[in-house]
Amino acid sequence: MIARRPAVVAALVCAAGLLLGACGSDDAVSGPPSTDTSSPVSSNTDSSNTPESSTYMSTSQPPTSQPPTLPPPYIAGADWVDTQVGPSLQIRPTRNGRDVSGDGTADEAWSEVLAMESDADSPGMRAQFDCHWTFARLVDPDKPSWNLEPDRPVVSEQEMIAARCNPGFAEE
């Protein structure tokens, strides 16, 4: 196992470099191949342990794990309130709604909102919800509610992100 350690480290550095776009380029972290023949790794003739082997790379790369898709409900409640900026739908996500990931979960959560408050169904409200679903959960995962206002303008995704999910006027 000790003989493989430099090769494993090199493979991990290369894998990290691939993520950063550096592996195999002039900007690569590692230098030229070693000419030191005293290293047990460089004298190994078994091709299954070389970085060029796909088997070697698949067993040497750190595993990537995604959080499991958690079951609904994702929304605990949604209530209309009057605020200084006008009507606001305050959406309260469940713990699973705060922690879930995966394709289709935003659609499923929005369906839960609409089942509670069908008059929330408008493009601007959905865009605000999607912004909160994507970003507010990361930036402020324990925010008590996500507040969506129907009077906010419909804007591009870039403008929505720049406005921190609150386009048109300040967060209430």
Short mmCIF file of the C-alpha atoms (twelve columns), coordinates in Angstrom:
data_MODEL
# 
_entry.id   MODEL 
# 
loop_
_atom_site.group_PDB 
_atom_site.id 
_atom_site.type_symbol 
_atom_site.label_atom_id 
_atom_site.label_alt_id 
_atom_site.label_comp_id 
_atom_site.label_asym_id 
_atom_site.label_seq_id 
_atom_site.Cartn_x 
_atom_site.Cartn_y 
_atom_site.Cartn_z 
_atom_site.pdbx_PDB_model_num 
ATOM 1   C CA . MET A 1   0.000   0.000  0.000   1 
ATOM 2   C CA . ILE A 2   2.839   2.389  0.773   1 
ATOM 3   C CA . ALA A 3   4.243   1.838  -2.720  1 
ATOM 4   C CA . ARG A 4   0.970   3.088  -4.245  1 
ATOM 5   C CA . ARG A 5   0.677   6.236  -2.106  1 
ATOM 6   C CA . PRO A 6   2.566   8.586  -4.517  1 
ATOM 7   C CA . ALA A 7   0.447   7.309  -7.403  1 
ATOM 8   C CA . VAL A 8   -2.761  7.838  -5.452  1 
ATOM 9   C CA . VAL A 9   -1.703  11.369 -4.507  1 
ATOM 10  C CA . ALA A 10  -0.781  12.088 -8.124  1 
ATOM 11  C CA . ALA A 11  -4.145  10.780 -9.309  1 
ATOM 12  C CA . LEU A 12  -5.988  12.929 -6.766  1 
ATOM 13  C CA . VAL A 13  -3.991  15.998 -7.806  1 
ATOM 14  C CA . CYS A 14  -4.768  15.228 -11.441 1 
ATOM 15  C CA . ALA A 15  -8.468  14.759 -10.660 1 
ATOM 16  C CA . ALA A 16  -8.519  18.098 -8.832  1 
ATOM 17  C CA . GLY A 17  -6.672  19.628 -11.763 1 
ATOM 18  C CA . LEU A 18  -9.306  18.291 -14.142 1 
ATOM 19  C CA . LEU A 19  -11.945 20.055 -12.108 1 
ATOM 20  C CA . LEU A 20  -9.947  23.260 -12.369 1 
ATOM 21  C CA . GLY A 21  -9.008  22.700 -16.028 1 
ATOM 22  C CA . ALA A 22  -5.306  22.398 -15.287 1 
ATOM 23  C CA . CYS A 23  -4.465  18.714 -15.668 1 
ATOM 24  C CA . GLY A 24  -2.377  18.112 -18.756 1 
ATOM 25  C CA . SER A 25  -1.882  21.817 -19.501 1 
ATOM 26  C CA . ASP A 26  1.086   24.084 -19.032 1 
ATOM 27  C CA . ASP A 27  -0.534  25.272 -15.813 1 
ATOM 28  C CA . ALA A 28  -0.686  21.776 -14.324 1 
ATOM 29  C CA . VAL A 29  0.294   21.378 -10.698 1 
ATOM 30  C CA . SER A 30  2.537   18.394 -11.259 1 
ATOM 31  C CA . GLY A 31  5.877   18.708 -12.970 1 
ATOM 32  C CA . PRO A 32  7.490   16.511 -15.618 1 
ATOM 33  C CA . PRO A 33  7.445   12.747 -15.132 1 
ATOM 34  C CA . SER A 34  9.961   11.474 -12.654 1 
ATOM 35  C CA . THR A 35  13.060  9.742  -13.969 1 
ATOM 36  C CA . ASP A 36  13.792  8.241  -10.563 1 
ATOM 37  C CA . THR A 37  13.796  4.484  -11.138 1 
ATOM 38  C CA . SER A 38  14.198  3.740  -7.443  1 
ATOM 39  C CA . SER A 39  10.539  4.526  -6.798  1 
ATOM 40  C CA . PRO A 40  8.441   1.363  -6.447  1 
ATOM 41  C CA . VAL A 41  5.652   3.055  -8.422  1 
ATOM 42  C CA . SER A 42  7.767   4.005  -11.427 1 
ATOM 43  C CA . SER A 43  9.292   0.525  -11.604 1 
ATOM 44  C CA . ASN A 44  5.919   -1.193 -11.445 1 
ATOM 45  C CA . THR A 45  5.138   -2.773 -14.809 1 
ATOM 46  C CA . ASP A 46  1.578   -3.803 -13.925 1 
ATOM 47  C CA . SER A 47  -0.523  -1.514 -16.138 1 
ATOM 48  C CA . SER A 48  -3.555  -1.867 -13.869 1 
ATOM 49  C CA . ASN A 49  -1.877  0.444  -11.352 1 
ATOM 50  C CA . THR A 50  -0.870  3.230  -13.718 1 
ATOM 51  C CA . PRO A 51  -2.656  6.570  -13.944 1 
ATOM 52  C CA . GLU A 52  -3.434  5.828  -17.597 1 
ATOM 53  C CA . SER A 53  -5.562  2.848  -16.620 1 
ATOM 54  C CA . SER A 54  -9.289  3.641  -16.397 1 
ATOM 55  C CA . THR A 55  -9.625  1.035  -13.644 1 
ATOM 56  C CA . TYR A 56  -6.935  2.769  -11.652 1 
ATOM 57  C CA . MET A 57  -8.591  6.178  -12.054 1 
ATOM 58  C CA . SER A 58  -12.040 4.930  -11.151 1 
ATOM 59  C CA . THR A 59  -10.800 3.401  -7.909  1 
ATOM 60  C CA . SER A 60  -8.529  6.327  -7.015  1 
ATOM 61  C CA . GLN A 61  -10.904 9.250  -7.440  1 
ATOM 62  C CA . PRO A 62  -12.727 10.352 -4.329  1 
ATOM 63  C CA . PRO A 63  -16.381 9.348  -4.420  1 
ATOM 64  C CA . THR A 64  -18.886 12.056 -5.145  1 
ATOM 65  C CA . SER A 65  -22.074 11.811 -3.201  1 
ATOM 66  C CA . GLN A 66  -25.291 13.702 -3.566  1 
ATOM 67  C CA . PRO A 67  -27.740 14.086 -0.740  1 
ATOM 68  C CA . PRO A 68  -30.639 11.707 -1.095  1 
ATOM 69  C CA . THR A 69  -33.900 12.972 -2.450  1 
ATOM 70  C CA . LEU A 70  -36.018 13.485 0.634   1 
ATOM 71  C CA . PRO A 71  -39.749 12.794 0.623   1 
ATOM 72  C CA . PRO A 72  -42.379 15.535 0.560   1 
ATOM 73  C CA . PRO A 73  -43.944 17.519 1.972   1 
ATOM 74  C CA . TYR A 74  -41.513 20.308 1.197   1 
ATOM 75  C CA . ILE A 75  -43.846 23.140 2.193   1 
ATOM 76  C CA . ALA A 76  -45.321 23.405 5.697   1 
ATOM 77  C CA . GLY A 77  -47.579 26.344 4.933   1 
ATOM 78  C CA . ALA A 78  -48.256 29.379 2.776   1 
ATOM 79  C CA . ASP A 79  -50.210 32.401 3.981   1 
ATOM 80  C CA . TRP A 80  -51.078 35.766 2.447   1 
ATOM 81  C CA . VAL A 81  -50.182 38.745 4.632   1 
ATOM 82  C CA . ASP A 82  -50.344 42.505 4.125   1 
ATOM 83  C CA . THR A 83  -46.954 44.207 4.335   1 
ATOM 84  C CA . GLN A 84  -45.523 47.680 3.708   1 
ATOM 85  C CA . VAL A 85  -44.928 46.652 0.070   1 
ATOM 86  C CA . GLY A 86  -48.379 45.163 -0.429  1 
ATOM 87  C CA . PRO A 87  -49.645 41.577 -0.383  1 
ATOM 88  C CA . SER A 88  -47.014 38.928 0.273   1 
ATOM 89  C CA . LEU A 89  -47.237 35.165 0.240   1 
ATOM 90  C CA . GLN A 90  -45.157 33.834 3.102   1 
ATOM 91  C CA . ILE A 91  -44.045 30.310 2.299   1 
ATOM 92  C CA . ARG A 92  -42.710 28.181 5.137   1 
ATOM 93  C CA . PRO A 93  -40.601 25.237 3.936   1 
ATOM 94  C CA . THR A 94  -40.312 22.023 5.934   1 
ATOM 95  C CA . ARG A 95  -36.920 20.691 6.995   1 
ATOM 96  C CA . ASN A 96  -37.045 18.331 4.001   1 
ATOM 97  C CA . GLY A 97  -37.878 21.305 1.776   1 
ATOM 98  C CA . ARG A 98  -34.788 23.081 3.046   1 
ATOM 99  C CA . ASP A 99  -32.496 20.077 2.605   1 
ATOM 100 C CA . VAL A 100 -33.758 18.214 -0.477  1 
ATOM 101 C CA . SER A 101 -31.951 18.188 -3.799  1 
ATOM 102 C CA . GLY A 102 -32.669 16.601 -7.108  1 
ATOM 103 C CA . ASP A 103 -34.467 17.146 -10.352 1 
ATOM 104 C CA . GLY A 104 -38.148 17.911 -10.125 1 
ATOM 105 C CA . THR A 105 -38.191 18.789 -6.435  1 
ATOM 106 C CA . ALA A 106 -38.784 22.505 -7.115  1 
ATOM 107 C CA . ASP A 107 -41.765 21.607 -9.317  1 
ATOM 108 C CA . GLU A 108 -43.119 19.320 -6.641  1 
ATOM 109 C CA . ALA A 109 -42.686 21.991 -3.948  1 
ATOM 110 C CA . TRP A 110 -44.363 24.633 -6.153  1 
ATOM 111 C CA . SER A 111 -47.283 22.229 -6.652  1 
ATOM 112 C CA . GLU A 112 -47.608 22.035 -2.875  1 
ATOM 113 C CA . VAL A 113 -47.706 25.853 -2.685  1 
ATOM 114 C CA . LEU A 114 -50.421 26.004 -5.354  1 
ATOM 115 C CA . ALA A 115 -52.445 23.346 -3.537  1 
ATOM 116 C CA . MET A 116 -52.418 25.668 -0.502  1 
ATOM 117 C CA . GLU A 117 -52.805 28.987 -2.340  1 
ATOM 118 C CA . SER A 118 -53.952 28.585 -5.951  1 
ATOM 119 C CA . ASP A 119 -54.010 32.360 -6.541  1 
ATOM 120 C CA . ALA A 120 -50.185 32.364 -6.326  1 
ATOM 121 C CA . ASP A 121 -50.008 30.918 -9.837  1 
ATOM 122 C CA . SER A 122 -48.290 33.629 -11.874 1 
ATOM 123 C CA . PRO A 123 -44.951 33.779 -13.743 1 
ATOM 124 C CA . GLY A 124 -43.481 36.390 -11.391 1 
ATOM 125 C CA . MET A 125 -44.420 34.445 -8.285  1 
ATOM 126 C CA . ARG A 126 -43.010 31.211 -9.698  1 
ATOM 127 C CA . ALA A 127 -39.761 32.988 -10.643 1 
ATOM 128 C CA . GLN A 128 -39.413 34.364 -7.108  1 
ATOM 129 C CA . PHE A 129 -40.109 30.908 -5.694  1 
ATOM 130 C CA . ASP A 130 -37.524 29.288 -7.967  1 
ATOM 131 C CA . CYS A 131 -34.953 31.874 -6.901  1 
ATOM 132 C CA . HIS A 132 -35.657 31.185 -3.234  1 
ATOM 133 C CA . TRP A 133 -35.639 27.427 -3.838  1 
ATOM 134 C CA . THR A 134 -32.268 27.612 -5.574  1 
ATOM 135 C CA . PHE A 135 -30.450 30.299 -3.602  1 
ATOM 136 C CA . ALA A 136 -32.177 31.271 -0.348  1 
ATOM 137 C CA . ARG A 137 -31.893 27.719 0.911   1 
ATOM 138 C CA . LEU A 138 -28.105 28.016 0.544   1 
ATOM 139 C CA . VAL A 139 -27.605 31.581 1.734   1 
ATOM 140 C CA . ASP A 140 -30.055 31.549 4.651   1 
ATOM 141 C CA . PRO A 141 -31.158 27.943 5.184   1 
ATOM 142 C CA . ASP A 142 -33.131 28.685 8.349   1 
ATOM 143 C CA . LYS A 143 -34.994 31.786 7.148   1 
ATOM 144 C CA . PRO A 144 -38.487 31.325 8.629   1 
ATOM 145 C CA . SER A 145 -40.348 32.129 5.409   1 
ATOM 146 C CA . TRP A 146 -39.789 32.924 1.772   1 
ATOM 147 C CA . ASN A 147 -41.844 35.994 0.957   1 
ATOM 148 C CA . LEU A 148 -43.183 36.315 -2.585  1 
ATOM 149 C CA . GLU A 149 -44.947 39.446 -3.777  1 
ATOM 150 C CA . PRO A 150 -47.249 39.472 -6.822  1 
ATOM 151 C CA . ASP A 151 -46.505 43.177 -7.427  1 
ATOM 152 C CA . ARG A 152 -42.828 42.504 -8.180  1 
ATOM 153 C CA . PRO A 153 -41.901 42.771 -11.871 1 
ATOM 154 C CA . VAL A 154 -41.191 39.716 -14.009 1 
ATOM 155 C CA . VAL A 155 -37.459 39.881 -14.784 1 
ATOM 156 C CA . SER A 156 -34.740 37.707 -16.297 1 
ATOM 157 C CA . GLU A 157 -33.058 35.061 -14.172 1 
ATOM 158 C CA . GLN A 158 -29.874 37.180 -13.997 1 
ATOM 159 C CA . GLU A 159 -31.846 40.207 -12.766 1 
ATOM 160 C CA . MET A 160 -33.681 38.026 -10.249 1 
ATOM 161 C CA . ILE A 161 -30.388 36.737 -8.851  1 
ATOM 162 C CA . ALA A 162 -28.846 40.228 -8.770  1 
ATOM 163 C CA . ALA A 163 -31.892 41.454 -6.830  1 
ATOM 164 C CA . ARG A 164 -31.493 38.592 -4.340  1 
ATOM 165 C CA . CYS A 165 -34.891 37.192 -5.369  1 
ATOM 166 C CA . ASN A 166 -36.587 40.559 -4.724  1 
ATOM 167 C CA . PRO A 167 -36.789 42.464 -8.032  1 
ATOM 168 C CA . GLY A 168 -38.329 45.913 -8.303  1 
ATOM 169 C CA . PHE A 169 -38.182 47.013 -4.683  1 
ATOM 170 C CA . ALA A 170 -36.545 46.139 -1.369  1 
ATOM 171 C CA . GLU A 171 -37.364 42.984 0.530   1 
ATOM 172 C CA . GLU A 172 -40.229 43.505 2.927   1 
# 
